[in-house]
Amino acid sequence: MTDPILPRIRPAIAALAPYRQGKQAGPDAFKLSSNENPFEPLPSVAAALQHTTPINRYPDATAGRLRARLGARYAVEPDQVHVAAGSVSILHQLILATASVGDEVVYAWRSFEAYPSLPLVAGATGVQVPLTADSRHDLDAMADAVTDRTRAIILCTPNNPTGPIITSDEFATFVERVPSDVLIVLDEAYAEFVTAPGAVDGLAERVFERHPNVVVLRTFSKAYGLAGLRIGYAIGHEKVLDAARTTGIPLSVTSAAENAAIASLDAEAELLERVAVIVERRTRLVEGLRAQGWDVPDAQANFVWLPTGERTDEVAAAFVAGDLIVRPFPGDGIRISVGEHESVDKVLQVSGSVVRSLHR
């Protein structure tokens, strides 16, 4: 049998590996590979999901109720809020709106693994700027990487998968070095977990007002525990977000997701109590790992980073053998999400045995 003749695929797309989701866990294992919230939905959020628009009807394409709610929360007009199926969807839309063939998109590396695909799909060129020795964004080098072909810059704070933040002072200095017609996306998917003093907070500092080329991204997937419903939002200049809305897939935010997000905002105090619990577990995990000899960068999200380098696959296998599903990045390191209470001691048990073998 001869192979069928298939449609022509762009070579760059054919060579691009699809996004690789964190490995699923078996019934007796802890899934610590996807930075999910380990808590079940609050009863009030679960109740909101029972009052969704019938599934034979389309949702509100604009997510108008949620945009109005977020606009009131952050004292902006609803048109300065954009809602989509996760903040990464908005990022994809923004890159499509700003970059094309011959253009460049600058981002730190290693950072969120979806970033490299975004400029490539748009036909643009990604420019990776290595992190510093302590796993932070090298903002001076990123500013130096800007050329007359640069159309967008992505900043991830706290950085996924390494954990450190960008400070407010660092961001302010960086923005002044970037031409005002270059889009800067401040990806703050893990902002609610940050405890470091001086961390940039794009919404609290209203950076989008002083700098209309800055768009701030947030998500309901992490701290709010709605990862399975796929909903995130951006706040920025109306015309910039209009461009994102133009490139987005219509009707991608379901009524269930919108209702759950609004209910989560109603229950925010209770949800942030859960965030505090996760932060306490994170602190215990970081302190335990460092006491064992691991070189753990500053952890400001709901995960920790082990810089295991060339032995990443070997170390990850040890965690899997201990019924802990972690996220390996071959050649670089391992990201371990902060999960259930019982998982913390189990992580430390396995990491202790592994670190001893690494030092033999």
CSV table of C-alpha atoms in Angstrom, one decimal:
chain,number,residue,atom,x,y,z
A,1,MET,CA,0.0,0.0,0.0
A,2,THR,CA,1.4,3.4,-0.9
A,3,ASP,CA,1.3,6.3,1.4
A,4,PRO,CA,-1.6,8.8,0.8
A,5,ILE,CA,-0.8,12.2,-0.6
A,6,LEU,CA,-1.4,14.6,2.2
A,7,PRO,CA,-2.0,18.4,2.3
A,8,ARG,CA,1.2,20.5,2.3
A,9,ILE,CA,2.2,21.5,5.8
A,10,ARG,CA,4.4,24.5,6.5
A,11,PRO,CA,7.9,23.0,7.2
A,12,ALA,CA,8.3,25.0,10.4
A,13,ILE,CA,5.0,23.6,11.7
A,14,ALA,CA,5.8,20.0,10.7
A,15,ALA,CA,9.1,20.3,12.6
A,16,LEU,CA,7.4,21.8,15.7
A,17,ALA,CA,6.6,19.4,18.5
A,18,PRO,CA,3.1,19.7,19.9
A,19,TYR,CA,2.6,21.1,23.4
A,20,ARG,CA,3.3,18.3,25.9
A,21,GLN,CA,0.9,18.2,28.8
A,22,GLY,CA,2.1,17.0,32.2
A,23,LYS,CA,1.8,13.2,32.5
A,24,GLN,CA,-1.3,11.9,34.1
A,25,ALA,CA,-1.1,10.1,37.4
A,26,GLY,CA,-2.4,6.7,38.3
A,27,PRO,CA,-4.8,6.1,41.2
A,28,ASP,CA,-2.1,5.7,43.8
A,29,ALA,CA,0.3,8.5,42.5
A,30,PHE,CA,0.4,12.2,43.2
A,31,LYS,CA,0.2,14.3,40.0
A,32,LEU,CA,2.7,17.1,40.5
A,33,SER,CA,3.4,17.8,36.9
A,34,SER,CA,0.9,20.4,35.8
A,35,ASN,CA,0.9,23.1,38.5
A,36,GLU,CA,-2.8,22.4,39.2
A,37,ASN,CA,-4.6,23.5,42.4
A,38,PRO,CA,-4.8,20.3,44.6
A,39,PHE,CA,-8.1,21.4,46.3
A,40,GLU,CA,-11.5,20.5,45.0
A,41,PRO,CA,-13.8,23.3,43.9
A,42,LEU,CA,-15.6,25.3,46.6
A,43,PRO,CA,-19.3,24.3,47.1
A,44,SER,CA,-20.3,27.8,45.9
A,45,VAL,CA,-18.3,27.4,42.7
A,46,ALA,CA,-19.7,23.9,42.1
A,47,ALA,CA,-23.2,25.2,42.6
A,48,ALA,CA,-22.6,27.9,40.0
A,49,LEU,CA,-21.7,25.2,37.5
A,50,GLN,CA,-25.2,23.8,37.9
A,51,HIS,CA,-26.7,27.0,36.6
A,52,THR,CA,-25.0,27.4,33.2
A,53,THR,CA,-26.6,28.2,29.9
A,54,PRO,CA,-28.1,25.1,28.3
A,55,ILE,CA,-25.5,23.3,26.3
A,56,ASN,CA,-27.5,23.6,23.1
A,57,ARG,CA,-27.1,27.4,23.3
A,58,TYR,CA,-24.0,29.4,22.5
A,59,PRO,CA,-22.3,31.3,25.3
A,60,ASP,CA,-21.9,35.1,25.3
A,61,ALA,CA,-19.0,35.5,22.9
A,62,THR,CA,-17.7,38.5,24.9
A,63,ALA,CA,-18.0,37.0,28.4
A,64,GLY,CA,-19.6,40.3,29.1
A,65,ARG,CA,-20.7,39.7,32.7
A,66,LEU,CA,-17.1,38.6,33.7
A,67,ARG,CA,-15.5,41.5,31.9
A,68,ALA,CA,-17.8,43.9,33.7
A,69,ARG,CA,-17.0,42.3,37.0
A,70,LEU,CA,-13.2,42.4,36.4
A,71,GLY,CA,-13.5,46.0,35.1
A,72,ALA,CA,-15.2,47.1,38.3
A,73,ARG,CA,-12.6,45.2,40.3
A,74,TYR,CA,-9.7,46.9,38.6
A,75,ALA,CA,-11.3,50.2,37.9
A,76,VAL,CA,-11.1,49.9,34.1
A,77,GLU,CA,-13.7,49.9,31.4
A,78,PRO,CA,-15.0,46.5,30.3
A,79,ASP,CA,-13.4,47.0,26.9
A,80,GLN,CA,-10.0,47.1,28.7
A,81,VAL,CA,-10.6,43.5,29.8
A,82,HIS,CA,-10.3,40.5,27.4
A,83,VAL,CA,-11.4,37.0,28.4
A,84,ALA,CA,-10.4,33.9,26.6
A,85,ALA,CA,-9.9,30.1,27.1
A,86,GLY,CA,-6.9,30.5,29.4
A,87,SER,CA,-4.3,33.2,29.4
A,88,VAL,CA,-2.1,31.3,27.0
A,89,SER,CA,-5.0,31.7,24.4
A,90,ILE,CA,-4.8,35.5,24.8
A,91,LEU,CA,-1.0,35.4,24.5
A,92,HIS,CA,-1.4,33.4,21.2
A,93,GLN,CA,-3.9,36.0,20.0
A,94,LEU,CA,-1.6,38.9,20.9
A,95,ILE,CA,1.4,37.4,19.0
A,96,LEU,CA,-0.8,36.7,16.0
A,97,ALA,CA,-1.9,40.3,16.1
A,98,THR,CA,1.6,41.9,16.3
A,99,ALA,CA,4.1,39.6,14.6
A,100,SER,CA,4.4,38.0,11.2
A,101,VAL,CA,7.1,36.9,8.7
A,102,GLY,CA,10.3,38.9,9.3
A,103,ASP,CA,9.3,40.0,12.8
A,104,GLU,CA,10.8,38.9,16.1
A,105,VAL,CA,9.4,38.0,19.5
A,106,VAL,CA,11.7,38.1,22.5
A,107,TYR,CA,11.3,35.9,25.5
A,108,ALA,CA,13.5,34.4,28.3
A,109,TRP,CA,14.6,30.8,28.2
A,110,ARG,CA,13.9,28.5,29.9
A,111,SER,CA,10.4,29.8,30.5
A,112,PHE,CA,6.9,28.5,29.7
A,113,GLU,CA,7.3,25.8,27.1
A,114,ALA,CA,4.4,27.1,24.9
A,115,TYR,CA,6.3,30.3,24.2
A,116,PRO,CA,8.6,29.0,21.4
A,117,SER,CA,5.6,27.9,19.3
A,118,LEU,CA,3.8,31.2,19.4
A,119,PRO,CA,6.0,33.3,17.1
A,120,LEU,CA,6.6,30.2,14.9
A,121,VAL,CA,2.9,29.7,14.3
A,122,ALA,CA,2.6,33.4,13.4
A,123,GLY,CA,5.4,33.1,10.9
A,124,ALA,CA,7.7,35.2,13.1
A,125,THR,CA,11.1,34.4,14.7
A,126,GLY,CA,11.5,33.7,18.4
A,127,VAL,CA,14.5,35.2,20.1
A,128,GLN,CA,15.4,33.3,23.2
A,129,VAL,CA,17.4,35.1,25.9
A,130,PRO,CA,19.1,32.8,28.5
A,131,LEU,CA,18.1,33.1,32.2
A,132,THR,CA,20.7,34.4,34.7
A,133,ALA,CA,22.7,31.9,36.8
A,134,ASP,CA,20.0,32.2,39.5
A,135,SER,CA,17.2,31.3,37.1
A,136,ARG,CA,15.8,34.8,36.7
A,137,HIS,CA,15.0,36.9,33.7
A,138,ASP,CA,18.0,38.8,32.4
A,139,LEU,CA,16.2,42.0,31.6
A,140,ASP,CA,19.3,43.9,30.5
A,141,ALA,CA,20.1,41.1,27.9
A,142,MET,CA,16.4,41.1,26.8
A,143,ALA,CA,16.4,44.8,26.3
A,144,ASP,CA,19.7,44.5,24.4
A,145,ALA,CA,18.0,41.8,22.2
A,146,VAL,CA,15.4,44.3,20.9
A,147,THR,CA,15.9,45.3,17.3
A,148,ASP,CA,13.8,47.2,14.7
A,149,ARG,CA,12.2,43.8,13.9
A,150,THR,CA,11.0,43.2,17.5
A,151,ARG,CA,7.2,43.3,17.7
A,152,ALA,CA,6.6,41.7,21.1
A,153,ILE,CA,8.3,40.7,24.3
A,154,ILE,CA,7.0,38.1,26.8
A,155,LEU,CA,7.9,38.3,30.5
A,156,CYS,CA,6.8,35.5,32.8
A,157,THR,CA,6.7,36.4,36.5
A,158,PRO,CA,7.0,34.3,38.5
A,159,ASN,CA,8.9,32.4,35.8
A,160,ASN,CA,7.5,29.0,34.9
A,161,PRO,CA,9.3,26.6,35.4
A,162,THR,CA,12.1,28.1,37.6
A,163,GLY,CA,10.1,30.2,40.1
A,164,PRO,CA,11.8,33.6,40.6
A,165,ILE,CA,10.0,36.9,40.1
A,166,ILE,CA,10.7,40.2,38.3
A,167,THR,CA,10.8,43.1,40.7
A,168,SER,CA,8.8,46.3,40.2
A,169,ASP,CA,12.0,48.4,39.9
A,170,GLU,CA,13.5,46.0,37.3
A,171,PHE,CA,10.3,46.1,35.3
A,172,ALA,CA,10.1,49.9,35.4
A,173,THR,CA,13.7,50.2,34.2
A,174,PHE,CA,13.1,47.6,31.5
A,175,VAL,CA,10.0,49.3,30.1
A,176,GLU,CA,11.8,52.6,29.7
A,177,ARG,CA,14.4,50.8,27.5
A,178,VAL,CA,11.8,49.3,25.2
A,179,PRO,CA,10.4,51.3,22.3
A,180,SER,CA,6.8,52.2,23.0
A,181,ASP,CA,5.5,50.6,19.8
A,182,VAL,CA,6.7,47.1,21.0
A,183,LEU,CA,4.2,45.0,22.8
A,184,ILE,CA,5.2,43.9,26.3
A,185,VAL,CA,3.2,41.0,27.7
A,186,LEU,CA,3.5,40.6,31.5
A,187,ASP,CA,2.4,37.0,32.1
A,188,GLU,CA,1.4,36.8,35.7
A,189,ALA,CA,-0.3,33.4,35.8
A,190,TYR,CA,1.0,32.7,39.3
A,191,ALA,CA,0.7,36.2,40.8
A,192,GLU,CA,-1.5,35.1,43.7
A,193,PHE,CA,1.2,32.9,45.1
A,194,VAL,CA,3.9,35.6,45.3
A,195,THR,CA,5.2,36.6,48.7
A,196,ALA,CA,8.5,38.2,47.7
A,197,PRO,CA,8.8,41.9,48.7
A,198,GLY,CA,9.2,44.2,45.7
A,199,ALA,CA,7.7,41.9,43.1
A,200,VAL,CA,6.0,43.6,40.2
A,201,ASP,CA,2.2,43.5,40.2
A,202,GLY,CA,1.1,44.7,36.9
A,203,LEU,CA,-2.5,45.2,37.9
A,204,ALA,CA,-2.0,46.8,41.3
A,205,GLU,CA,0.6,49.1,39.8
A,206,ARG,CA,-1.6,49.8,36.8
A,207,VAL,CA,1.4,49.6,34.5
A,208,PHE,CA,-0.9,49.5,31.4
A,209,GLU,CA,-1.9,53.1,32.1
A,210,ARG,CA,1.6,54.6,32.1
A,211,HIS,CA,2.6,52.3,29.3
A,212,PRO,CA,-0.2,51.5,26.8
A,213,ASN,CA,2.1,48.9,25.1
A,214,VAL,CA,1.9,46.7,28.2
A,215,VAL,CA,-0.7,44.0,28.6
A,216,VAL,CA,-1.1,42.1,31.9
A,217,LEU,CA,-2.2,38.5,31.8
A,218,ARG,CA,-3.9,36.6,34.6
A,219,THR,CA,-5.7,33.2,34.9
A,220,PHE,CA,-8.3,31.4,36.9
A,221,SER,CA,-6.5,28.1,36.3
A,222,LYS,CA,-4.0,28.2,39.1
A,223,ALA,CA,-4.9,29.9,42.4
A,224,TYR,CA,-8.7,29.7,41.6
A,225,GLY,CA,-8.6,26.1,40.6
A,226,LEU,CA,-10.4,26.3,37.3
A,227,ALA,CA,-7.8,24.7,35.1
A,228,GLY,CA,-10.3,22.2,33.6
A,229,LEU,CA,-12.6,25.0,32.5
A,230,ARG,CA,-10.0,27.0,30.7
A,231,ILE,CA,-10.5,30.7,31.4
A,232,GLY,CA,-8.1,33.6,31.7
A,233,TYR,CA,-8.1,37.3,31.2
A,234,ALA,CA,-6.0,40.3,30.1
A,235,ILE,CA,-6.1,43.9,31.0
A,236,GLY,CA,-4.6,46.6,28.9
A,237,HIS,CA,-5.3,49.3,26.3
A,238,GLU,CA,-8.7,48.8,24.5
A,239,LYS,CA,-7.2,48.9,21.0
A,240,VAL,CA,-4.5,46.4,21.8
A,241,LEU,CA,-7.1,44.0,23.2
A,242,ASP,CA,-9.3,44.6,20.2
A,243,ALA,CA,-6.5,43.2,18.1
A,244,ALA,CA,-6.4,40.1,20.3
A,245,ARG,CA,-10.2,39.8,20.1
A,246,THR,CA,-9.9,39.9,16.3
A,247,THR,CA,-7.5,37.0,16.1
A,248,GLY,CA,-9.3,34.9,18.7
A,249,ILE,CA,-11.6,32.0,18.0
A,250,PRO,CA,-15.2,33.2,18.7
A,251,LEU,CA,-17.3,31.6,21.4
A,252,SER,CA,-14.3,29.9,23.0
A,253,VAL,CA,-15.2,30.8,26.6
A,254,THR,CA,-18.1,28.6,27.8
A,255,SER,CA,-20.9,29.7,30.1
A,256,ALA,CA,-19.8,27.2,32.7
A,257,ALA,CA,-16.3,28.8,32.8
A,258,GLU,CA,-17.7,32.3,33.0
A,259,ASN,CA,-20.1,31.4,35.8
A,260,ALA,CA,-17.4,29.6,37.7
A,261,ALA,CA,-15.0,32.5,37.4
A,262,ILE,CA,-17.6,34.9,38.7
A,263,ALA,CA,-18.4,32.6,41.6
A,264,SER,CA,-14.7,32.3,42.3
A,265,LEU,CA,-14.4,36.1,42.6
A,266,ASP,CA,-17.4,36.0,45.0
A,267,ALA,CA,-15.5,33.4,47.1
A,268,GLU,CA,-12.1,35.0,46.7
A,269,ALA,CA,-11.4,35.3,50.5
A,270,GLU,CA,-12.0,31.6,51.0
A,271,LEU,CA,-9.9,30.7,47.9
A,272,LEU,CA,-7.0,32.9,49.0
A,273,GLU,CA,-7.0,31.0,52.3
A,274,ARG,CA,-6.2,27.9,50.2
A,275,VAL,CA,-3.5,29.8,48.4
A,276,ALA,CA,-1.9,30.5,51.8
A,277,VAL,CA,-1.9,26.8,52.6
A,278,ILE,CA,-0.2,26.1,49.3
A,279,VAL,CA,2.4,28.8,50.0
A,280,GLU,CA,3.1,27.2,53.4
A,281,ARG,CA,3.6,23.8,51.8
A,282,ARG,CA,5.9,25.4,49.2
A,283,THR,CA,8.0,27.0,51.9
A,284,ARG,CA,8.2,23.6,53.7
A,285,LEU,CA,9.2,21.9,50.5
A,286,VAL,CA,11.9,24.5,49.6
A,287,GLU,CA,13.4,24.5,53.0
A,288,GLY,CA,13.5,20.7,53.1
A,289,LEU,CA,15.0,20.4,49.6
A,290,ARG,CA,17.7,23.0,50.4
A,291,ALA,CA,18.5,21.3,53.7
A,292,GLN,CA,19.2,18.1,51.6
A,293,GLY,CA,21.6,20.0,49.4
A,294,TRP,CA,19.5,20.9,46.4
A,295,ASP,CA,20.1,24.3,44.7
A,296,VAL,CA,16.5,25.4,44.6
A,297,PRO,CA,15.9,28.9,43.1
A,298,ASP,CA,13.6,31.3,44.8
A,299,ALA,CA,10.1,29.7,44.5
A,300,GLN,CA,7.3,32.2,44.2
A,301,ALA,CA,4.6,30.2,42.4
A,302,ASN,CA,3.0,26.9,43.2
A,303,PHE,CA,6.0,24.8,42.2
A,304,VAL,CA,9.7,24.3,42.9
A,305,TRP,CA,12.6,23.8,40.4
A,306,LEU,CA,15.4,21.3,40.7
A,307,PRO,CA,18.3,22.1,38.3
A,308,THR,CA,19.2,18.5,37.5
A,309,GLY,CA,20.9,19.2,34.2
A,310,GLU,CA,22.1,16.1,32.3
A,311,ARG,CA,20.7,13.8,34.9
A,312,THR,CA,17.1,15.1,34.6
A,313,ASP,CA,15.7,11.9,33.2
A,314,GLU,CA,17.4,9.7,35.8
A,315,VAL,CA,16.1,11.8,38.7
A,316,ALA,CA,12.6,12.1,37.2
A,317,ALA,CA,12.5,8.3,36.9
A,318,ALA,CA,13.2,8.1,40.7
A,319,PHE,CA,10.2,10.3,41.5
A,320,VAL,CA,8.0,8.3,39.2
A,321,ALA,CA,9.1,5.1,40.9
A,322,GLY,CA,8.0,6.7,44.1
A,323,ASP,CA,4.5,7.4,42.7
A,324,LEU,CA,5.2,11.1,42.1
A,325,ILE,CA,4.5,12.4,38.6
A,326,VAL,CA,6.8,15.4,38.1
A,327,ARG,CA,7.6,17.5,35.0
A,328,PRO,CA,11.1,16.8,33.6
A,329,PHE,CA,12.7,19.2,31.1
A,330,PRO,CA,15.5,17.0,29.7
A,331,GLY,CA,18.9,18.6,30.0
A,332,ASP,CA,17.7,21.4,32.3
A,333,GLY,CA,15.7,20.3,35.4
A,334,ILE,CA,12.5,19.2,37.0
A,335,ARG,CA,9.5,21.1,38.0
A,336,ILE,CA,7.5,19.8,41.0
A,337,SER,CA,4.1,21.2,41.7
A,338,VAL,CA,3.0,21.9,45.3
A,339,GLY,CA,0.3,19.4,45.7
A,340,GLU,CA,-1.6,17.5,48.5
A,341,HIS,CA,-0.4,17.7,52.1
A,342,GLU,CA,0.7,14.1,52.0
A,343,SER,CA,2.8,14.6,48.9
A,344,VAL,CA,5.3,17.0,50.5
A,345,ASP,CA,6.9,14.5,52.8
A,346,LYS,CA,6.9,11.9,50.0
A,347,VAL,CA,8.7,14.4,47.7
A,348,LEU,CA,11.3,15.0,50.4
A,349,GLN,CA,11.7,11.3,51.0
A,350,VAL,CA,12.5,10.6,47.3
A,351,SER,CA,14.6,13.8,46.8
A,352,GLY,CA,16.7,12.9,49.8
A,353,SER,CA,17.6,9.5,48.5
A,354,VAL,CA,18.2,11.0,45.0
A,355,VAL,CA,20.5,13.8,46.1
A,356,ARG,CA,22.7,11.3,48.0
A,357,SER,CA,23.2,9.3,44.8
A,358,LEU,CA,24.0,12.4,42.8
A,359,HIS,CA,26.9,13.3,45.1
A,360,ARG,CA,28.5,9.8,45.0
